[in-house]
Short mmCIF file of C-alpha atoms in Angstrom, two decimals:
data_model
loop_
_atom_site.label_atom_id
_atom_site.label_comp_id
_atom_site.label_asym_id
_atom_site.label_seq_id
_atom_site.Cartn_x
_atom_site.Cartn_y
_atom_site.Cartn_z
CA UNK A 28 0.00 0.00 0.00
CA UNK A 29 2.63 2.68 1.05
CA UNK A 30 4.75 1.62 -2.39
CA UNK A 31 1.44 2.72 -4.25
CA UNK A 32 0.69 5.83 -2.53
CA UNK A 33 5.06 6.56 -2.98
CA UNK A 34 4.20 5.39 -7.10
CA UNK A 35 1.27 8.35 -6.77
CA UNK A 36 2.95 10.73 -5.32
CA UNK A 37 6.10 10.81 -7.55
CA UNK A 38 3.83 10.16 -10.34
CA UNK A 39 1.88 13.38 -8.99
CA UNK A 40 5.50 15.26 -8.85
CA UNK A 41 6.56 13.67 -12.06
CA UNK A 42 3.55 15.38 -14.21
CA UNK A 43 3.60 18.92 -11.92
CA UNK A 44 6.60 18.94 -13.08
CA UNK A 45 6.38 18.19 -17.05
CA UNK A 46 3.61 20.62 -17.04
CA UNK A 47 5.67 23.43 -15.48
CA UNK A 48 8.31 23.06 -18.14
CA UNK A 49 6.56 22.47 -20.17
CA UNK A 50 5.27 25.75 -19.77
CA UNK A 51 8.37 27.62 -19.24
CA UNK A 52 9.64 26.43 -22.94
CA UNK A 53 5.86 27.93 -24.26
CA UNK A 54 7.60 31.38 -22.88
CA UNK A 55 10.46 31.56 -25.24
CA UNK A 56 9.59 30.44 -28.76
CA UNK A 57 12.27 28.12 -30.76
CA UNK A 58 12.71 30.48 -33.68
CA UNK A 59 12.54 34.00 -32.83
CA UNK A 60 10.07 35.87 -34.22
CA UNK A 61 11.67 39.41 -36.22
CA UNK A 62 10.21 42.39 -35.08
CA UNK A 63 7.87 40.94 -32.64
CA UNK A 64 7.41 43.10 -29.55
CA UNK A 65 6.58 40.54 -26.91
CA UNK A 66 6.30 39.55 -23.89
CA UNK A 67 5.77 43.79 -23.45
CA UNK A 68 4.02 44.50 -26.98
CA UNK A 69 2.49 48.71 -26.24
CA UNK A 70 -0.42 49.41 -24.94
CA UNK A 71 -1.80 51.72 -27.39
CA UNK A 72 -3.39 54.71 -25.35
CA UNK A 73 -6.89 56.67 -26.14
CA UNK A 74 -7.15 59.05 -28.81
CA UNK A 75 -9.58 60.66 -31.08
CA UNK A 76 -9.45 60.92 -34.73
CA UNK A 77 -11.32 61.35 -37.75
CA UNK A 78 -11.74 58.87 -40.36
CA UNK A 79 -12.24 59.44 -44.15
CA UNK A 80 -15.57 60.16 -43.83
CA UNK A 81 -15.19 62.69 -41.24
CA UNK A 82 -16.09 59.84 -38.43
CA UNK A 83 -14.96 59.75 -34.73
CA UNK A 84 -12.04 56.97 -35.00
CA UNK A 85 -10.64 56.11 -31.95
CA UNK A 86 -8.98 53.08 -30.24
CA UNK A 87 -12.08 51.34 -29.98
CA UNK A 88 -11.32 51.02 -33.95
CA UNK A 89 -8.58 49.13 -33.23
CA UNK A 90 -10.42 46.12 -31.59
CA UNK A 91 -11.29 43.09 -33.62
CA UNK A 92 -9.18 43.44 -36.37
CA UNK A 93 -5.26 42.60 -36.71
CA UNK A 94 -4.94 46.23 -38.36
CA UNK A 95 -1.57 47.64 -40.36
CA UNK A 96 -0.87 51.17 -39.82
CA UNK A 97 1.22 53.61 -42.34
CA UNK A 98 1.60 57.14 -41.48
CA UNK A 99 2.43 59.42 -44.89
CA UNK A 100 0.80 62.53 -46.48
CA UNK A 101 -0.66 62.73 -50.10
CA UNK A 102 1.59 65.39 -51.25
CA UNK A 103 4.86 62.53 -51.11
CA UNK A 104 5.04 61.03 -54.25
CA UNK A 105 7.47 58.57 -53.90
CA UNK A 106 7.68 56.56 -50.47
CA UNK A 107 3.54 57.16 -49.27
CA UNK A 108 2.12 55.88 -52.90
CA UNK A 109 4.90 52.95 -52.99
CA UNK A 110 4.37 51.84 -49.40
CA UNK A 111 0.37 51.88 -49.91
CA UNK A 112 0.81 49.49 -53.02
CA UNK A 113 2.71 46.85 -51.27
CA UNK A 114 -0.09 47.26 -48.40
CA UNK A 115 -2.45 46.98 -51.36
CA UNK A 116 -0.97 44.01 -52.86
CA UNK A 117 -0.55 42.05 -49.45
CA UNK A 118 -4.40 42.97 -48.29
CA UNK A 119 -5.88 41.55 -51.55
CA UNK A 120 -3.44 38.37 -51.68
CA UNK A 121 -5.37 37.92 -47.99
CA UNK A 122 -8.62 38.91 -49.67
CA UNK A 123 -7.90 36.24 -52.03
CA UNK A 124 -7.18 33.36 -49.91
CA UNK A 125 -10.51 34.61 -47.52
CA UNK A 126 -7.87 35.78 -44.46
CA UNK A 127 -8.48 39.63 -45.00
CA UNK A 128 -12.04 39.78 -42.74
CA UNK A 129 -10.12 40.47 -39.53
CA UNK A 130 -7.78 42.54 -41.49
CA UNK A 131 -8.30 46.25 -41.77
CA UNK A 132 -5.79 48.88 -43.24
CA UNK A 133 -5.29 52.20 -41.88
CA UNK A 134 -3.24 55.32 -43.32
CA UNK A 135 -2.89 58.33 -40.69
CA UNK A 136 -1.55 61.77 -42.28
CA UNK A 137 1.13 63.65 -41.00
CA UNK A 138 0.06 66.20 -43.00
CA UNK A 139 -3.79 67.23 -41.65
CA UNK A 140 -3.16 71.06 -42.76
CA UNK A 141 -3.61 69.63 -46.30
CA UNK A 142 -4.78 65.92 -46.19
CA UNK A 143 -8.57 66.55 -44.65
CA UNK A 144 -10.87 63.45 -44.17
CA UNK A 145 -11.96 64.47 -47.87
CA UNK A 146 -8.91 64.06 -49.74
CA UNK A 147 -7.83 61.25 -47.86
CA UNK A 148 -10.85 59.66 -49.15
CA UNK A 149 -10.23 59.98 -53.04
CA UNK A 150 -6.63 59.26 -52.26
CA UNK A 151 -7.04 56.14 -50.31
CA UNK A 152 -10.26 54.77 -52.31
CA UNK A 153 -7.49 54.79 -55.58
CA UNK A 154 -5.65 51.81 -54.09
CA UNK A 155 -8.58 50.21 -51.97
CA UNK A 156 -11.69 51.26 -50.87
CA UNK A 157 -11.66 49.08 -47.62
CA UNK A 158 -8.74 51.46 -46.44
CA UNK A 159 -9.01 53.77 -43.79
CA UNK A 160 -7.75 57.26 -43.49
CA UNK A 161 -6.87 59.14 -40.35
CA UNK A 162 -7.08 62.93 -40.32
CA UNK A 163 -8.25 65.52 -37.52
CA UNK A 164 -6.90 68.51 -35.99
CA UNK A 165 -3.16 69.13 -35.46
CA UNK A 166 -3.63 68.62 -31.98
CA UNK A 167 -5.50 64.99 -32.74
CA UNK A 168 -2.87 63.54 -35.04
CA UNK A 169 0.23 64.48 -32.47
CA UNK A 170 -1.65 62.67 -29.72
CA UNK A 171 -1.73 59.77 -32.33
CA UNK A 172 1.67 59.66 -33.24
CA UNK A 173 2.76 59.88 -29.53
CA UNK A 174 0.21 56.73 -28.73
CA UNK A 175 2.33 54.59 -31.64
CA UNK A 176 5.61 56.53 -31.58
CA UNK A 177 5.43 57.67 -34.74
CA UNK A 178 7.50 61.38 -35.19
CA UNK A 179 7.17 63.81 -38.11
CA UNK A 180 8.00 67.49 -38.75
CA UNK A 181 8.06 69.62 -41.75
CA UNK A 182 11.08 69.13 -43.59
CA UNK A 183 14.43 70.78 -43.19
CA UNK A 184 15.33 71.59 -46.83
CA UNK A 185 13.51 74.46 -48.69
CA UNK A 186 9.97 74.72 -49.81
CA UNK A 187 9.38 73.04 -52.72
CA UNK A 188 7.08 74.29 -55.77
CA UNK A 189 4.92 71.62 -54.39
CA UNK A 190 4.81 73.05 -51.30
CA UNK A 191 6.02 72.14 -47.90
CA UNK A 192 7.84 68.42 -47.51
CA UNK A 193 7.23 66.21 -44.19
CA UNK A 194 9.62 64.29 -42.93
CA UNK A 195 7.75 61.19 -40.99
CA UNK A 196 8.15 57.58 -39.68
CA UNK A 197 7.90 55.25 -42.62
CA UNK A 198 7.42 52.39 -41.05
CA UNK A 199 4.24 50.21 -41.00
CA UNK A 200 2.82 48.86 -37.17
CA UNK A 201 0.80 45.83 -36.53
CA UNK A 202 -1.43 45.98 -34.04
CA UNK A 203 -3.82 43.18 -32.85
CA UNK A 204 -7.82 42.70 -32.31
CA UNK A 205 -7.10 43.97 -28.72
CA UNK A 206 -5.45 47.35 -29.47
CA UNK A 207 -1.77 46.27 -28.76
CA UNK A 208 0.88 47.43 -31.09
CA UNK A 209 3.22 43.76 -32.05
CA UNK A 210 5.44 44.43 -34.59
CA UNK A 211 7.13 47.59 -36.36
CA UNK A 212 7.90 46.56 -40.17
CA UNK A 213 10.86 48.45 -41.41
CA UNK A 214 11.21 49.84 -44.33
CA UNK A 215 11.86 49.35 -47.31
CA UNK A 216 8.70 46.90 -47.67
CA UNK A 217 8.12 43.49 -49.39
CA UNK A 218 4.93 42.28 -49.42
CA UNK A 219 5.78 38.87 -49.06
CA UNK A 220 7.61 39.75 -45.71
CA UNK A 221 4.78 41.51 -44.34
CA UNK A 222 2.57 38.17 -44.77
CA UNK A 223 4.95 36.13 -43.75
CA UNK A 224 5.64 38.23 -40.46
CA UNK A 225 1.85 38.56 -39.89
CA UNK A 226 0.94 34.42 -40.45
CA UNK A 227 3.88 33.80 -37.80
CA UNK A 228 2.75 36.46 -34.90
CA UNK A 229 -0.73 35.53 -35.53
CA UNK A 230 0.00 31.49 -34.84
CA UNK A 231 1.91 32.53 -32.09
CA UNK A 232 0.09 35.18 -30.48
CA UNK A 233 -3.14 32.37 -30.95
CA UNK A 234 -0.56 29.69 -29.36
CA UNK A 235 0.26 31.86 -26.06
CA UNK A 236 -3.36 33.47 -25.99
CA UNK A 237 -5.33 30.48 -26.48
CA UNK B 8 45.80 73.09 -105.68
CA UNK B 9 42.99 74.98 -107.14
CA UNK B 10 40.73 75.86 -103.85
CA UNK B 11 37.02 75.36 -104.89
CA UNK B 12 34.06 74.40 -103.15
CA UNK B 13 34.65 71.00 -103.83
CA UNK B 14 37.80 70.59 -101.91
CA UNK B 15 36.69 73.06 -99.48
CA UNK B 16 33.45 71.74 -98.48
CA UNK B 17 34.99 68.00 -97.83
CA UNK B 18 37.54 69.66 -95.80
CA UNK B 19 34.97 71.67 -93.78
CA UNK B 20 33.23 68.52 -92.88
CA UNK B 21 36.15 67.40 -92.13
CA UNK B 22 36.73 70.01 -89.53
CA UNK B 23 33.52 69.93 -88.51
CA UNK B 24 33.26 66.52 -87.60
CA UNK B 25 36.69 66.81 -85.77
CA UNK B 26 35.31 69.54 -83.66
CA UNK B 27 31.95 67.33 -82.99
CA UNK B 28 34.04 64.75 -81.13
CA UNK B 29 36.05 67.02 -79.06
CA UNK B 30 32.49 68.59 -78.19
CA UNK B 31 30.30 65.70 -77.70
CA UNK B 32 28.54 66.10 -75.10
CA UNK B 33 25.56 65.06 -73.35
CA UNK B 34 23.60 65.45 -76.41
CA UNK B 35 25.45 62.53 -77.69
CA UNK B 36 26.32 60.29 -74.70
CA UNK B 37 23.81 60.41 -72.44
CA UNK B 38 21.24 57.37 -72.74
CA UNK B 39 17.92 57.58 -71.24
CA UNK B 40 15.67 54.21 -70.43
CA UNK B 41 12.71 52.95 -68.97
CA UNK B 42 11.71 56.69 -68.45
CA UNK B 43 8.09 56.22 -66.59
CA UNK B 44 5.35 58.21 -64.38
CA UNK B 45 3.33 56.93 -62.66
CA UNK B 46 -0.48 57.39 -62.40
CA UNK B 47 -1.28 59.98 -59.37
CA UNK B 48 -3.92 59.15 -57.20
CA UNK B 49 -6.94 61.74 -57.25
CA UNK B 50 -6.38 64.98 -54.84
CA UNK B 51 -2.66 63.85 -55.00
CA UNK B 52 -0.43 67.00 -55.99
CA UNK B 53 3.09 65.23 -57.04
CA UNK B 54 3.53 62.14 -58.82
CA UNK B 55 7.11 60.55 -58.99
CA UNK B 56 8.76 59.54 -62.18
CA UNK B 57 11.81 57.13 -62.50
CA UNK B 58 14.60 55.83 -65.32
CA UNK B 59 17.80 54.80 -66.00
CA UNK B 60 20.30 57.57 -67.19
CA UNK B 61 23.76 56.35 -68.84
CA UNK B 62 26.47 57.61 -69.72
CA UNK B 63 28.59 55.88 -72.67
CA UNK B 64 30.87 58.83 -73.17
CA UNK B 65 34.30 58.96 -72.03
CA UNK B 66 33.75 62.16 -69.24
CA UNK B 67 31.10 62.73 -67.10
CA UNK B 68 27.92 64.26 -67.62
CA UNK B 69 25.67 66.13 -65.23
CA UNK B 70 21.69 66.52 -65.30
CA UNK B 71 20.68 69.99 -64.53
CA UNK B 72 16.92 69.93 -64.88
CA UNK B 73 14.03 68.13 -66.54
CA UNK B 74 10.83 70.17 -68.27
CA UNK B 75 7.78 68.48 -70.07
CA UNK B 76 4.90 70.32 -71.43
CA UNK B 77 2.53 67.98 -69.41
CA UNK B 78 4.04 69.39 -66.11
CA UNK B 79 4.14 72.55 -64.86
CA UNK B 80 6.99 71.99 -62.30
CA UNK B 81 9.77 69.16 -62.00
CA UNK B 82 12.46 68.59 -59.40
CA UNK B 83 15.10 66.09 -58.77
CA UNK B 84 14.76 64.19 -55.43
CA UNK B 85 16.36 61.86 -53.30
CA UNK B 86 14.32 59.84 -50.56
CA UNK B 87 16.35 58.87 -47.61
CA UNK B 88 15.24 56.76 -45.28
CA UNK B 89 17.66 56.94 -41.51
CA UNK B 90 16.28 54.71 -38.01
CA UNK B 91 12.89 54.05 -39.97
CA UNK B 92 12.14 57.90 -40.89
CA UNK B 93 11.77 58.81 -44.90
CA UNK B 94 12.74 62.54 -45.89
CA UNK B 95 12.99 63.85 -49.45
CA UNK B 96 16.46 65.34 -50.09
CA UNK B 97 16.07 68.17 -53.07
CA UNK B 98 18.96 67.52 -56.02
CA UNK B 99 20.73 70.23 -57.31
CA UNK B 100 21.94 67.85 -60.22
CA UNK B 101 22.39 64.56 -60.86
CA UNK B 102 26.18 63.73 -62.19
CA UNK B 103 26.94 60.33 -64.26
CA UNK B 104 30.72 59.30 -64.45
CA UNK B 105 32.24 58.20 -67.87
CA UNK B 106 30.54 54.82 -68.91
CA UNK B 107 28.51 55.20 -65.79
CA UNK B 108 24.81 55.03 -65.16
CA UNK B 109 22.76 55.96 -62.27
CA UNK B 110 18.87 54.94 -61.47
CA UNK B 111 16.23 56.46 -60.25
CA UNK B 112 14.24 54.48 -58.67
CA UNK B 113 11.30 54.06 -55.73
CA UNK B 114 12.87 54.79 -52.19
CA UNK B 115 15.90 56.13 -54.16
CA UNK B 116 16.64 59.00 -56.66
CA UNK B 117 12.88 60.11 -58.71
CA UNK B 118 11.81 62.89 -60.27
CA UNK B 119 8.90 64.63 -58.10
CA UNK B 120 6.74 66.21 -60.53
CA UNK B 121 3.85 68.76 -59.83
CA UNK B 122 0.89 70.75 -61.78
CA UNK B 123 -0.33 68.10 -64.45
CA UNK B 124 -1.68 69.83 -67.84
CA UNK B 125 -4.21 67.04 -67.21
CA UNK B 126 -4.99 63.87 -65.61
CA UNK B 127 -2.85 61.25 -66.89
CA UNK B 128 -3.54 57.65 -66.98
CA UNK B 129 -1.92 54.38 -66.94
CA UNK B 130 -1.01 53.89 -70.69
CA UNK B 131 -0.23 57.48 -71.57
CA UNK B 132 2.27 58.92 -73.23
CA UNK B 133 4.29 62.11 -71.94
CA UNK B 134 7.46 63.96 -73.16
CA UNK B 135 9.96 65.40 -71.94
CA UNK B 136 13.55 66.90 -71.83
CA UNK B 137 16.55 66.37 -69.91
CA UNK B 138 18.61 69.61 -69.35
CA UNK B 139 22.61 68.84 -68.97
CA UNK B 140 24.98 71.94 -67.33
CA UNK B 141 26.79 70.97 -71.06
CA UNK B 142 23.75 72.80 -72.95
CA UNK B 143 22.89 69.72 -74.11
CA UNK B 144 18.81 68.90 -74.14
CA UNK B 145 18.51 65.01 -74.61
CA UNK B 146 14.26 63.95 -75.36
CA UNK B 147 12.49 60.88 -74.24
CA UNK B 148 9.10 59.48 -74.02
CA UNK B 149 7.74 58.47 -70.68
CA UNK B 150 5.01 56.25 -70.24
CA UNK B 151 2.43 56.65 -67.32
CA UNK B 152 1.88 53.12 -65.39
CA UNK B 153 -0.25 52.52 -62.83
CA UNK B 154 1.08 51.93 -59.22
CA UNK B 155 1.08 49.16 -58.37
CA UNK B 156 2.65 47.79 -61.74
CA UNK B 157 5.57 45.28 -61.00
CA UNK B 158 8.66 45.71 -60.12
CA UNK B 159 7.97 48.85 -57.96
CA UNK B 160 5.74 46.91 -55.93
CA UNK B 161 8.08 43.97 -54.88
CA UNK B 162 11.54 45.76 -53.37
CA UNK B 163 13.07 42.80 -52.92
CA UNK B 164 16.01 44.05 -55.20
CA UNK B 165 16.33 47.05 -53.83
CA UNK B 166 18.02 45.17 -50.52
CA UNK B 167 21.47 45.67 -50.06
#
């Protein structure tokens, strides 16, 4: 009787044990995920936008969706439009496969002198009209930035015949269907890359987060 | 030997074409390729434009400026991109070393290009001219393409 209860009990110890780590190699993933912000992805703080259509956006617009974020101005044509058609291309290769419905697309200006809900909308509905633009007051878009960590400012060289430059983060954020920015893709941007990234930190974030 | 015009006139063009090589410039070296625009979205106010400028002479050329008749201003630009943040750098000029070339390309060297004569879309057809600090005014064709035409919209070669 005692050699049974002895059997039990290590048997009991045995499986605490495997489960604990077990656990502990959950923590630290075997192949390291690039640009993944964990285990302290950011919070991403209340603020208050307008969308395209001259909408209240706020974080609440962040929940439910895994959404990609890309901060330019429609007066850049070089980096914004280039950046928004590998976005495009990677969106619809999800739209394709049926993996875009919990996939939204956001483009904040860093420019809301001249980029008002309005012309965001004829600029963004050009590459897909499921995108979402992000204008407001000065004062709106800086309290934005600050939430993500984004920085911009008019730039240094001389006024263009165009009019003013800004210089601004070019990178695009990930942030998941609870409002918590994951990853910062760097640029220069490959569609491919930014599927890839977002397949592998949504398995894992589902694996840790069951 | 009896100077008429018909030994002078070989002997001119003789000259003449002596002098052309000592002078050739821009007008004859410089190469311009795969000059393209591409389509602007609606409400945006610059579009970029790209190609590949060579330079199969034997000393360097330099770009000065570009014009078209279906733009009402053009500048040369560089983007630069330092810890994530993109800026546009303004060109003065663009210089091309003997048998050189140098492309302008997305994230790179592009022309910006403002005040369209009209809306242009993918499929156009737009000229211009290339301005070298030589004198020299070199014309191409560009063709307008649409965004997200490939290879712009894969940068997989533009990793170094």
């Amino acid at each position: 009787m005692r050699t049974k209860i002895i059997v039990i009990c290590l048997l009991a110890v045995a499986t605490g044990l495997g489960i604990y780590l077990g656990d502990r190699v959950g923590d630290t993933p075997g192949p390291r995920i690039e640009g993944l912000l964990w285990p302290d992805p950011i919070s991403i703080e209340p603020f208050a936008v307008l969308d395209q259509h001259g909408n209240p956006f706020t974080e609440g617009g962040l929940r439910g969706k895994w959404s990609l974020l890309f901060f330019g101005y429609t007066h850049c044509p070089d980096v914004c439009p280039l950046t928004l058609s590998v976005i495009k291309q990677a969106y619809e290769q999800l739209a394709q496969s049926g993996k875009a419905d919990d996939v939204q697309v956001l483009f904040a200006t860093v420019d809301p002198e001249r980029d008002t809900p309005e012309k965001l909308s004829g600029y963004l509905a050009y590459f897909n009209p499921d995108f979402i633009g992000l204008s407001g007051t000065a004062e709106q878009i800086q309290n934005l930035a600050r939430r993500i960590g984004v920085v911009y400012m008019r730039g240094g060289t001389e006024d263009t015949a165009g009019g003013y430059l800004v210089d601004h983060t070019a990178a695009v954020f990930l942030i998941d269907p609870t409002g918590r920015l994951l990853s910062i893709y760097s640029p220069p941007h490959a569609g491919d890359a930014m599927l890839a990234r977002l397949a592998d930190i949504r398995s894992f974030i589902n694996a840790n987060e069951p | 030997m009896q100077m008429n015009h018909r030994t002078f006139t070989p002997v001119i063009l003789a000259i003449s074409l002596l002098l052309c090589q000592f002078q050739a410039g821009a007008a004859e070296t410089a190469i311009i390729s795969n000059l393209r625009i591409k389509e602007a979205p609606p409400a945006a106010t610059a579009t970029a434009g790209y190609f590949m400028l060579h330079n199969r002479g034997d000393s360097e050329i330099e770009l000065a400026s570009v014009s078209s008749g279906g733009f009402g201003g053009i500048e040369l630009h560089r983007t630069v991109i330092t810890d994530d943040v993109a800026s546009m750098q303004r060109q003065d000029s663009i210089k091309v070393p003997a048998g050189g070339s140098v492309e302008l390309k997305p994230g790179d060297l592009h022309l910006m290009l403002f005040r369209p004569a009209r809306e242009f879309r993918a499929g156009d057809e737009i000229e211009f001219v290339f301005h070298f600090t030589d004198g020299a005014k070199v014309a191409a064709t560009a063709k307008v393409e649409a965004i997200g035409a490939q290879p712009e919209a894969d940068q997989h070669h533009s990793h170094h």
